[in-house]
PDB file of C-alpha atoms and ligand atoms in Angstrom:
ATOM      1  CA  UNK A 669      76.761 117.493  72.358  1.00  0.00           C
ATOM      2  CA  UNK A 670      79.466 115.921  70.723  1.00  0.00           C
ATOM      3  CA  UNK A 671      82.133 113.581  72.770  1.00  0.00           C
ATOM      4  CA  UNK A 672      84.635 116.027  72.229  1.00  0.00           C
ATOM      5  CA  UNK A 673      83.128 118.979  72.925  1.00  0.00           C
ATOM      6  CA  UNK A 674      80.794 117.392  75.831  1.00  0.00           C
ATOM      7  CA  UNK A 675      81.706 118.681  79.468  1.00  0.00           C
ATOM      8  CA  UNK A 676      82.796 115.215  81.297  1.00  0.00           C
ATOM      9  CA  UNK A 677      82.374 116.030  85.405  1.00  0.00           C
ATOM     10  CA  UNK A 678      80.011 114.776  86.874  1.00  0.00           C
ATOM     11  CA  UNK A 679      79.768 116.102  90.724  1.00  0.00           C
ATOM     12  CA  UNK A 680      78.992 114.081  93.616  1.00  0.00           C
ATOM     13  CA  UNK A 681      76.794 115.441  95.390  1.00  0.00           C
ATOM     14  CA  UNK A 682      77.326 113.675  98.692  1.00  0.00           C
ATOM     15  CA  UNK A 683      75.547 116.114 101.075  1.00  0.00           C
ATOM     16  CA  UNK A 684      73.455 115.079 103.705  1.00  0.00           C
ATOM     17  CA  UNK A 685      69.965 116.933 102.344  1.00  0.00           C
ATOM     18  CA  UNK A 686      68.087 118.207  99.222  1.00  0.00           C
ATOM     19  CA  UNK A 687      68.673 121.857 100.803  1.00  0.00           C
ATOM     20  CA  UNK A 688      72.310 121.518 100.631  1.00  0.00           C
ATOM     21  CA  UNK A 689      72.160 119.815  96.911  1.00  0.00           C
ATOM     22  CA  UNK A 690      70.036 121.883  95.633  1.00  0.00           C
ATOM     23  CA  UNK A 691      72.061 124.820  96.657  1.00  0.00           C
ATOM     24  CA  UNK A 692      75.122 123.202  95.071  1.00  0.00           C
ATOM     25  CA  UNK A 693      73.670 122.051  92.422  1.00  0.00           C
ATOM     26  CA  UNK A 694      72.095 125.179  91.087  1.00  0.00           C
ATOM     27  CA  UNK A 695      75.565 127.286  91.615  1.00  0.00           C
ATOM     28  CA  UNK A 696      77.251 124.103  89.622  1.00  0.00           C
ATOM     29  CA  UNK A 697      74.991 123.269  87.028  1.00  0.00           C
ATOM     30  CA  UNK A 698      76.243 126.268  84.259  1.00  0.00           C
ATOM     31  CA  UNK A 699      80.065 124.641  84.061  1.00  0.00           C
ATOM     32  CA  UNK A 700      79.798 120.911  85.169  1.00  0.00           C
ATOM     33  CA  UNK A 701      77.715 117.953  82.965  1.00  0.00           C
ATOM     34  CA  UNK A 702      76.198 116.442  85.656  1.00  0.00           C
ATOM     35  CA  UNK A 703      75.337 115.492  89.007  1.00  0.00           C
ATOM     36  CA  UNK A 704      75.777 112.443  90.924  1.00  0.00           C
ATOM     37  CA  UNK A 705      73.311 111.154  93.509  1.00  0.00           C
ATOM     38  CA  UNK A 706      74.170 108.537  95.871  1.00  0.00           C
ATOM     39  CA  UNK A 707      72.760 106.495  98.297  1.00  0.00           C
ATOM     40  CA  UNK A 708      73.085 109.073 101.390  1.00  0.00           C
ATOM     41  CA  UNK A 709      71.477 111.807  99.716  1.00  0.00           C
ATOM     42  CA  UNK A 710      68.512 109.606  97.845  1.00  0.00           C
ATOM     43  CA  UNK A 711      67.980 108.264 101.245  1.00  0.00           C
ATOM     44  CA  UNK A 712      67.667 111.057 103.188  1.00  0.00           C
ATOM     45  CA  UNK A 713      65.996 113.668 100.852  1.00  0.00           C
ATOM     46  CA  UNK A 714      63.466 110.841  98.671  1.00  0.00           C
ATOM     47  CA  UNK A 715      63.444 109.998  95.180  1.00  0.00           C
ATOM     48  CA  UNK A 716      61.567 113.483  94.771  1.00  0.00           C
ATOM     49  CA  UNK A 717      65.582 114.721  94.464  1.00  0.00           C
ATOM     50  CA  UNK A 718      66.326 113.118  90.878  1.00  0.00           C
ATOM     51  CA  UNK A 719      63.485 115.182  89.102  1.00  0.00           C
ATOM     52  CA  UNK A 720      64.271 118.262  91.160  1.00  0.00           C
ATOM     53  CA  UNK A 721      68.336 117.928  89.943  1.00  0.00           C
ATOM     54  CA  UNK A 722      67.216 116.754  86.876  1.00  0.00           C
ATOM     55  CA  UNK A 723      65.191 120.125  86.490  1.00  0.00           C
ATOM     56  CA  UNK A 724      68.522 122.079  86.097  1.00  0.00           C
ATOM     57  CA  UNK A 725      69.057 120.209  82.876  1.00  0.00           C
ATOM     58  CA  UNK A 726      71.722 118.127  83.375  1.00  0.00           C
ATOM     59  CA  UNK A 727      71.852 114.545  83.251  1.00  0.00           C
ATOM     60  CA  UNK A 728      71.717 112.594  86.645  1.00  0.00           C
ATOM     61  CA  UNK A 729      73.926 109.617  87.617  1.00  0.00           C
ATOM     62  CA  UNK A 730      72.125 107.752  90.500  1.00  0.00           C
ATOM     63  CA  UNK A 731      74.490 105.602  92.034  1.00  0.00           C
ATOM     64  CA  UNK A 732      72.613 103.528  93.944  1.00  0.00           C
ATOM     65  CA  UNK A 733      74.559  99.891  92.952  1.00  0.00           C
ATOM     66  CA  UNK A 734      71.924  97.975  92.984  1.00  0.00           C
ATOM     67  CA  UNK A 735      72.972  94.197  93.830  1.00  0.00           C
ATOM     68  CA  UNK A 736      70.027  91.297  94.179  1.00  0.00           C
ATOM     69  CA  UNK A 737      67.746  88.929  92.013  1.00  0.00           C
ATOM     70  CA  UNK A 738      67.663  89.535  88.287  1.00  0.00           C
ATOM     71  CA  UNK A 739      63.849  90.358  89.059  1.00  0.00           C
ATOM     72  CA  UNK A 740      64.216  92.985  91.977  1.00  0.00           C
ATOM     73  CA  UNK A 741      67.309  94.274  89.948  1.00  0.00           C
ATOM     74  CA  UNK A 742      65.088  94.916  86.897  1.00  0.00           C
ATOM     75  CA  UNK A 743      62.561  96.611  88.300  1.00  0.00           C
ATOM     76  CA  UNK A 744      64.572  99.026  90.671  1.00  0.00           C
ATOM     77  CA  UNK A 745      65.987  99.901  87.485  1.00  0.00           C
ATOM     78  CA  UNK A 746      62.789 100.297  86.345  1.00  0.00           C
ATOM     79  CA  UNK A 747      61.755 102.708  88.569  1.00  0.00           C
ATOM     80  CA  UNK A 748      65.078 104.851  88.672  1.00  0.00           C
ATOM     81  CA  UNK A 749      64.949 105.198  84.597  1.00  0.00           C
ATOM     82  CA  UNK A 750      61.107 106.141  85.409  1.00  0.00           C
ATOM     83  CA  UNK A 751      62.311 108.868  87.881  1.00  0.00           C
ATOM     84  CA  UNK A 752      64.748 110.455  84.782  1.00  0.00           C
ATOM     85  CA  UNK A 753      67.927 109.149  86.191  1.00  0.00           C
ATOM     86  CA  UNK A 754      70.222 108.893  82.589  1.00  0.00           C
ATOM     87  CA  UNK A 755      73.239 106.867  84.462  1.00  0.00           C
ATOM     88  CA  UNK A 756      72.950 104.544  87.381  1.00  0.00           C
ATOM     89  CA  UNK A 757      75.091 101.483  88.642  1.00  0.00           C
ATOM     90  CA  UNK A 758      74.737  97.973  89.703  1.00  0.00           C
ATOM     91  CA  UNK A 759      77.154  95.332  90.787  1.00  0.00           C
ATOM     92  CA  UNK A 760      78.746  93.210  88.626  1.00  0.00           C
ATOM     93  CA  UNK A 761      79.317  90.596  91.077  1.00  0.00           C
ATOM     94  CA  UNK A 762      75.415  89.991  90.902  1.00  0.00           C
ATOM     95  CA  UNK A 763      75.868  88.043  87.737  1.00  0.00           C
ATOM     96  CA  UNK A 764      75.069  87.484  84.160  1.00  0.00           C
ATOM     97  CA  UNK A 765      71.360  87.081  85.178  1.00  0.00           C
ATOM     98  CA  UNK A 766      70.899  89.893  86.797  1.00  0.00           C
ATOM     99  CA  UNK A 767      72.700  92.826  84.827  1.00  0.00           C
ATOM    100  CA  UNK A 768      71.416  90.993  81.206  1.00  0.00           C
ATOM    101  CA  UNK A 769      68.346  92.019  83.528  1.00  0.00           C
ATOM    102  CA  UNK A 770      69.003  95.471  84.140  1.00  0.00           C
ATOM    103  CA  UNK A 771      70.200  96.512  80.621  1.00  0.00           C
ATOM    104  CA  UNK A 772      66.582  94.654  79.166  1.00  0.00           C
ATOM    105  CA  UNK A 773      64.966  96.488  81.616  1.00  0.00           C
ATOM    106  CA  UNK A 774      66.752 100.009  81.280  1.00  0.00           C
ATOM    107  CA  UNK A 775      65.642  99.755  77.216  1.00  0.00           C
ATOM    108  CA  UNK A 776      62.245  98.599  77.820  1.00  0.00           C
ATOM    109  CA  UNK A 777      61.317 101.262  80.674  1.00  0.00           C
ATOM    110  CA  UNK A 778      63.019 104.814  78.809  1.00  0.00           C
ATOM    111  CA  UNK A 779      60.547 106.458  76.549  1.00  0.00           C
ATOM    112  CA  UNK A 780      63.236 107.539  74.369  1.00  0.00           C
ATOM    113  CA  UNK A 781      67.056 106.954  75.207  1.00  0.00           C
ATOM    114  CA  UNK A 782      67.688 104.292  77.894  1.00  0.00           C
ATOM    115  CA  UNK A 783      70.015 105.027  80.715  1.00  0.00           C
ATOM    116  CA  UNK A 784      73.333 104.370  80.663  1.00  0.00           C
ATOM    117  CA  UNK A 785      73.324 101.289  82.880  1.00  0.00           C
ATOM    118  CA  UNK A 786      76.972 101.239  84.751  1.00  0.00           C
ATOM    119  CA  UNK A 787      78.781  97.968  86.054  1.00  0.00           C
ATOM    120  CA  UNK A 788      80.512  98.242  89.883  1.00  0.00           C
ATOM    121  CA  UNK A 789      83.066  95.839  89.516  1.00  0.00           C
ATOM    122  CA  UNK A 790      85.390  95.395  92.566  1.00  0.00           C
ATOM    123  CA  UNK A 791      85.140  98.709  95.457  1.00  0.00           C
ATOM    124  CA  UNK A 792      88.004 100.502  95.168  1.00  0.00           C
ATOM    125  CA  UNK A 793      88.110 100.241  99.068  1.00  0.00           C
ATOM    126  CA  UNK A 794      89.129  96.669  98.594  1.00  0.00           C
ATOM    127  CA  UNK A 795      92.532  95.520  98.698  1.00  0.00           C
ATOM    128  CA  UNK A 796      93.859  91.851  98.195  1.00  0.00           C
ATOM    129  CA  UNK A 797      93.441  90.265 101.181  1.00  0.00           C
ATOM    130  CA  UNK A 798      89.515  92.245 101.325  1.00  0.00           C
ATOM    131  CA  UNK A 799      89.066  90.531  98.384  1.00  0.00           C
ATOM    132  CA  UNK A 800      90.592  87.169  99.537  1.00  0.00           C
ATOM    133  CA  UNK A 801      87.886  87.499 102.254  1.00  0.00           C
ATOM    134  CA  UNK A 802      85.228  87.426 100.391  1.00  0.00           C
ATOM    135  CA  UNK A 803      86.160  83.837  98.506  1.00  0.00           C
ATOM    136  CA  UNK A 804      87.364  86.150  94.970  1.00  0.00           C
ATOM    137  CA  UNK A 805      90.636  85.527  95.014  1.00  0.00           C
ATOM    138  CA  UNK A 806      93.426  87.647  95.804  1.00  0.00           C
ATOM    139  CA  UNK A 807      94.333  88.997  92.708  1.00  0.00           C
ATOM    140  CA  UNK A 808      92.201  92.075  92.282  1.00  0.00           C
ATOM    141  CA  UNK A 809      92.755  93.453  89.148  1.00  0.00           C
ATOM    142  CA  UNK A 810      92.474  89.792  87.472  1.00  0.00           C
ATOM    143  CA  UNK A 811      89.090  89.807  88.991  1.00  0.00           C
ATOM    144  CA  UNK A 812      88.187  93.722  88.075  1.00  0.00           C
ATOM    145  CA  UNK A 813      89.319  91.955  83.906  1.00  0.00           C
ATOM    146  CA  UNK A 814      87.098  89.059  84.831  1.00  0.00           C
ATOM    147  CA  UNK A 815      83.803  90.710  85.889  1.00  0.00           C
ATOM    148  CA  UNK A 816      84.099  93.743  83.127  1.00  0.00           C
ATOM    149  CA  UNK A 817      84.361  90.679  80.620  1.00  0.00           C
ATOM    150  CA  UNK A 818      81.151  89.181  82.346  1.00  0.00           C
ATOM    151  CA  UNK A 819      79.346  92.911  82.022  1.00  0.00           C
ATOM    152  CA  UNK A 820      80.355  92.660  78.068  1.00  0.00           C
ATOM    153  CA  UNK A 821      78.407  89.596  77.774  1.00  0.00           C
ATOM    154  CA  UNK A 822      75.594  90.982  79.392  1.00  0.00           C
ATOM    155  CA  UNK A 823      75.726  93.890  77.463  1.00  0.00           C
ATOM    156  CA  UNK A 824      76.049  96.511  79.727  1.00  0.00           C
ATOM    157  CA  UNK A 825      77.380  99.775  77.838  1.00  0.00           C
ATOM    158  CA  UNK A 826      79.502 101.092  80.716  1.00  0.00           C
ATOM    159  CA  UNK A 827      81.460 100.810  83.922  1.00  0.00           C
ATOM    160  CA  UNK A 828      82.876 102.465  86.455  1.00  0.00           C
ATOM    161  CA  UNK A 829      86.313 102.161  87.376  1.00  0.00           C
ATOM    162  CA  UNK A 830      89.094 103.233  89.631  1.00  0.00           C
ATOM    163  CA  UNK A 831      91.767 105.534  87.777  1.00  0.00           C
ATOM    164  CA  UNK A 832      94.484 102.951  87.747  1.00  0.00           C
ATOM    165  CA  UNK A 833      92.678 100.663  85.823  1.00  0.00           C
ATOM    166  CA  UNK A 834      91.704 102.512  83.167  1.00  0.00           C
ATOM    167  CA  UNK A 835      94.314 101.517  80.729  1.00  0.00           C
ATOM    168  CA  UNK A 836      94.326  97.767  81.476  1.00  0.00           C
ATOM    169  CA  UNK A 837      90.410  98.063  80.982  1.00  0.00           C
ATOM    170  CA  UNK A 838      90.872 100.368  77.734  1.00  0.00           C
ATOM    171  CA  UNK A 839      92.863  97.339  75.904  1.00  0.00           C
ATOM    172  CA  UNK A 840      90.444  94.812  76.417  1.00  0.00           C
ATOM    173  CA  UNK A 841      87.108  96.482  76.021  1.00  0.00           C
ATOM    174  CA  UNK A 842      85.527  97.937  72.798  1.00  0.00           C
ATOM    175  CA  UNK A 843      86.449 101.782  72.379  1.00  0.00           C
ATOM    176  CA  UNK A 844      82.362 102.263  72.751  1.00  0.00           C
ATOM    177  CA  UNK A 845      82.689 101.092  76.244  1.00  0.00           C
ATOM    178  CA  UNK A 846      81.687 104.311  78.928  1.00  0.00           C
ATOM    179  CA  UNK A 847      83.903 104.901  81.782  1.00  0.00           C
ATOM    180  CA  UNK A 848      83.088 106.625  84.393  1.00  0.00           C
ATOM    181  CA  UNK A 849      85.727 107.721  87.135  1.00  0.00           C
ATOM    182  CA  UNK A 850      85.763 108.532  90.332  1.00  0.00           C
ATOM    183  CA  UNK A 851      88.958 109.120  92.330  1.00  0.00           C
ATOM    184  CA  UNK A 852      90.286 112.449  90.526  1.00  0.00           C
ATOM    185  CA  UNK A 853      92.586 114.909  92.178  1.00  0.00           C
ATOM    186  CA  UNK A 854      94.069 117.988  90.783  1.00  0.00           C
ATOM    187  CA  UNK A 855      97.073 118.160  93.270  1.00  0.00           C
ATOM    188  CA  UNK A 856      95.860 121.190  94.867  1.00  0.00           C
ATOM    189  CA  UNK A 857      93.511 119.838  97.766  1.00  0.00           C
ATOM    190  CA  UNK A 858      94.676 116.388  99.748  1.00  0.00           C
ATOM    191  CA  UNK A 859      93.126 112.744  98.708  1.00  0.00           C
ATOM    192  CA  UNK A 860      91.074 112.526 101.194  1.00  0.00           C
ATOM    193  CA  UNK A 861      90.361 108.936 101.620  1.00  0.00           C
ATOM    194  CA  UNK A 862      91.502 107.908  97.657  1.00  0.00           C
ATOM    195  CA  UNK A 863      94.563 106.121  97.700  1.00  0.00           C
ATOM    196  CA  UNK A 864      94.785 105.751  94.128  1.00  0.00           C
ATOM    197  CA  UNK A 865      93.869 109.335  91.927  1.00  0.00           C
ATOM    198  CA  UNK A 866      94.970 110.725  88.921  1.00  0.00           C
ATOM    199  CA  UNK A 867      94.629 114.880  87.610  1.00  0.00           C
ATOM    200  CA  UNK A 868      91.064 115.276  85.529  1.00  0.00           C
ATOM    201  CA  UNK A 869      93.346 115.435  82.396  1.00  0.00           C
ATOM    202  CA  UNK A 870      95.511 112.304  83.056  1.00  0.00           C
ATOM    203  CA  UNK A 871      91.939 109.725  83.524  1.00  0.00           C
ATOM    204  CA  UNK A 872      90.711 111.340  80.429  1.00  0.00           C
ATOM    205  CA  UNK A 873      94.150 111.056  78.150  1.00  0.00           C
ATOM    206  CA  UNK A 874      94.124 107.543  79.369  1.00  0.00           C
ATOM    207  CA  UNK A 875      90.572 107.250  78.361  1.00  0.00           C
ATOM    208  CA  UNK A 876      87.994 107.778  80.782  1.00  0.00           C
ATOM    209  CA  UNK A 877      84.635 109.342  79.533  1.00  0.00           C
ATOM    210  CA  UNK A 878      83.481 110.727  82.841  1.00  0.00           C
ATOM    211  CA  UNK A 879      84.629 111.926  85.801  1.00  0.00           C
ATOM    212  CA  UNK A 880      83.060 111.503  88.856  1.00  0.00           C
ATOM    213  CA  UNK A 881      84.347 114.411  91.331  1.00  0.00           C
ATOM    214  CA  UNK A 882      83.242 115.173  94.938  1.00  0.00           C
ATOM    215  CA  UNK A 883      85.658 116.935  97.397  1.00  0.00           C
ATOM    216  CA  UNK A 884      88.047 118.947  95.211  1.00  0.00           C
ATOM    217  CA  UNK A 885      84.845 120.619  94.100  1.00  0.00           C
ATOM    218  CA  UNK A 886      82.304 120.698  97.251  1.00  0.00           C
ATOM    219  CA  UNK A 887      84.808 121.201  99.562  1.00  0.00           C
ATOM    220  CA  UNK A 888      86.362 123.542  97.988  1.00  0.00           C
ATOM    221  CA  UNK A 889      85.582 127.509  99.257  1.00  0.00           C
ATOM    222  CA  UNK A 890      84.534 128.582  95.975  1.00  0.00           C
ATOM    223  CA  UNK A 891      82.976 125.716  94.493  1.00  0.00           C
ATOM    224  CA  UNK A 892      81.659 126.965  91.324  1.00  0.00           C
ATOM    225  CA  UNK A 893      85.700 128.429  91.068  1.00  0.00           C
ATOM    226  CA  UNK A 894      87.296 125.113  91.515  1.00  0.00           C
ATOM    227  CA  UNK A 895      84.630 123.433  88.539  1.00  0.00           C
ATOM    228  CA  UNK A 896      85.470 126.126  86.187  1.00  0.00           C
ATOM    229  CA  UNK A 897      89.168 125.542  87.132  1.00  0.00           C
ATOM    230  CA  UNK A 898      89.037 121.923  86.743  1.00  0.00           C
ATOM    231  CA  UNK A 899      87.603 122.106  83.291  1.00  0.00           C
ATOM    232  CA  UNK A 900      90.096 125.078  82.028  1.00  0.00           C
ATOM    233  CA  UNK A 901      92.478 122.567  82.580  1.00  0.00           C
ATOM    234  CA  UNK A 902      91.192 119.982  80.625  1.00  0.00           C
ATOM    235  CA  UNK A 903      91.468 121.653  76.999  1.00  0.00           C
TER     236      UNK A 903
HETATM  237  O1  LIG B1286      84.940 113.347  97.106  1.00  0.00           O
HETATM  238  P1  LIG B1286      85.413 112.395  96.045  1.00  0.00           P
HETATM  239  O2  LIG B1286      85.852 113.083  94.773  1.00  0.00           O
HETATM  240  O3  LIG B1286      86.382 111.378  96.555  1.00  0.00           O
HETATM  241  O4  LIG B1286      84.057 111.616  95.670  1.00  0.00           O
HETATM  242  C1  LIG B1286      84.049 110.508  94.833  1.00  0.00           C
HETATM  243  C2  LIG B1286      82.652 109.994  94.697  1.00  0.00           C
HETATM  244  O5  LIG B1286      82.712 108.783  93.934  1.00  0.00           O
HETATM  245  C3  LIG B1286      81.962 109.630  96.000  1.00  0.00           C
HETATM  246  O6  LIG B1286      80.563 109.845  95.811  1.00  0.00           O
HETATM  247  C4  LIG B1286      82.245 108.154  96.160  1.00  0.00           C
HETATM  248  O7  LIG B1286      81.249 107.484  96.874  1.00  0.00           O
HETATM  249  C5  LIG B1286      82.226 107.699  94.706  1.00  0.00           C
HETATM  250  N1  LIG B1286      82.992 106.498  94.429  1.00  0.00           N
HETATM  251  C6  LIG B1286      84.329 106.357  94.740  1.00  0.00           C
HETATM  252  N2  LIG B1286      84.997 105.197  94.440  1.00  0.00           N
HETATM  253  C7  LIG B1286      84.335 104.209  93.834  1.00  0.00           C
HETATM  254  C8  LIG B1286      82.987 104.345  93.495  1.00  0.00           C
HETATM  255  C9  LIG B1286      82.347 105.525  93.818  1.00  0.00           C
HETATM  256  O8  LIG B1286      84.948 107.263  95.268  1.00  0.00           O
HETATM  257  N3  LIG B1286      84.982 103.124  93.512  1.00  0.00           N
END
């Protein structure tokens, strides 16, 4: 599909079990471009879950953020590109080493197209002094620049950021640079626990590629409604 024409929400599905994602998932899959997997729902339901989403042909983002030696890194990625996965994450704050790792690895395990290997840089849940803590400096959108530069030079092909720093990220990375977004609200349901959102149309004007979207969707009473909604008002 072309970038312009491609359907950019990806949902989260952040249930507990592969009953309840499965059941969201199939209702979703017609109007949304993809489904997110974290670390809840791969835990409790097994890797089994990635082929089973995957099986409603759409692409699957597992967002697992991987985070240890180059070596472990490489081959977890290994394994997830193995199960289908076509986006997953890892953190940036494991180093040069290790995500030069994860992109070799991402190319040399995908028959075809590797996945789309996706740099965490700082948790959004983090604020200054969180950050302070943890020996990084206080300054966390210095150090959100610093480790996307570091995931450049590795040559990771994506990230994932917060909505408010899309546009700092935007001038200092190539335009070929993914971003994926979580944190979108449409101003009809509350944040929830987000403290910093924008609408679906805002991230993408300032020039995210995906958004990742949770709550406003699954929580919703008419899920499949409130996806179909949420895209209507991107065009
Ligand atoms: O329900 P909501 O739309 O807030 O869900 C956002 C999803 O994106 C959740 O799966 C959450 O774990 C994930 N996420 C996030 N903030 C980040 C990284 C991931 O909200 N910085």
């Amino acid at each position: 599909m072309k970038e312009t024409t491609r359907n950019p929400i990806l949902v989260a599905l952040d249930v507990p079990d592969a009953v309840a994602a499965w059941k969201l998932a199939s209702e979703l899959a017609p109007v949304v471009g993809g489904f997110k997997i974290g670390a809840e729902l791969f835990t409790s339901a097994g890797p089994d879950i990635v082929p089973r989403i995957r099986a409603l042909e759409r692409p699957v983002f597992l967002d697992l953020k991987f985070h240890d030696i180059p070596n472990t890194v490489a081959r977890s990625v290994a394994a997830a590109t193995r199960l289908g996965a076509q986006m997953l994450t890892i953190h940036t704050s494991g180093g040069l080493a290790m995500m030069r790792a994860a992109e070799e690895s991402a190319r040399r395990a995908a028959p075809t197209a590797p996945p789309l290997v996706l740099g965490v840089t700082v948790l959004t849940s983090m604020d200054s002094r969180a950050l302070a803590e943890t020996g990084a400096g206080e300054n966390v959108a210095r150090q959100v620049e610093r480790l996307a530069q570091l995931a450049l030079r590795a040559g990771l092909r994506g990230l994932v950021c917060s909505p408010l720093e899309i546009t700092a990220l935007r001038q200092i990375l190539p335009v070929e640079i993914q971003l994926v977004t979580p944190g979108i609200r449409t101003g009809q349901e509350s944040s929830d626990d987000q403290s910093r959102t924008l609408s679906p149309r805002q991230a993408l004007a300032a020039g995210a590629n995906w958004l990742v979207i949770g709550r406003p969707i699954c929580a919703a009473p008419q899920p499949r409604a409130a996806a179909e909604q949420i895209l209507a008002s991107l065009h």
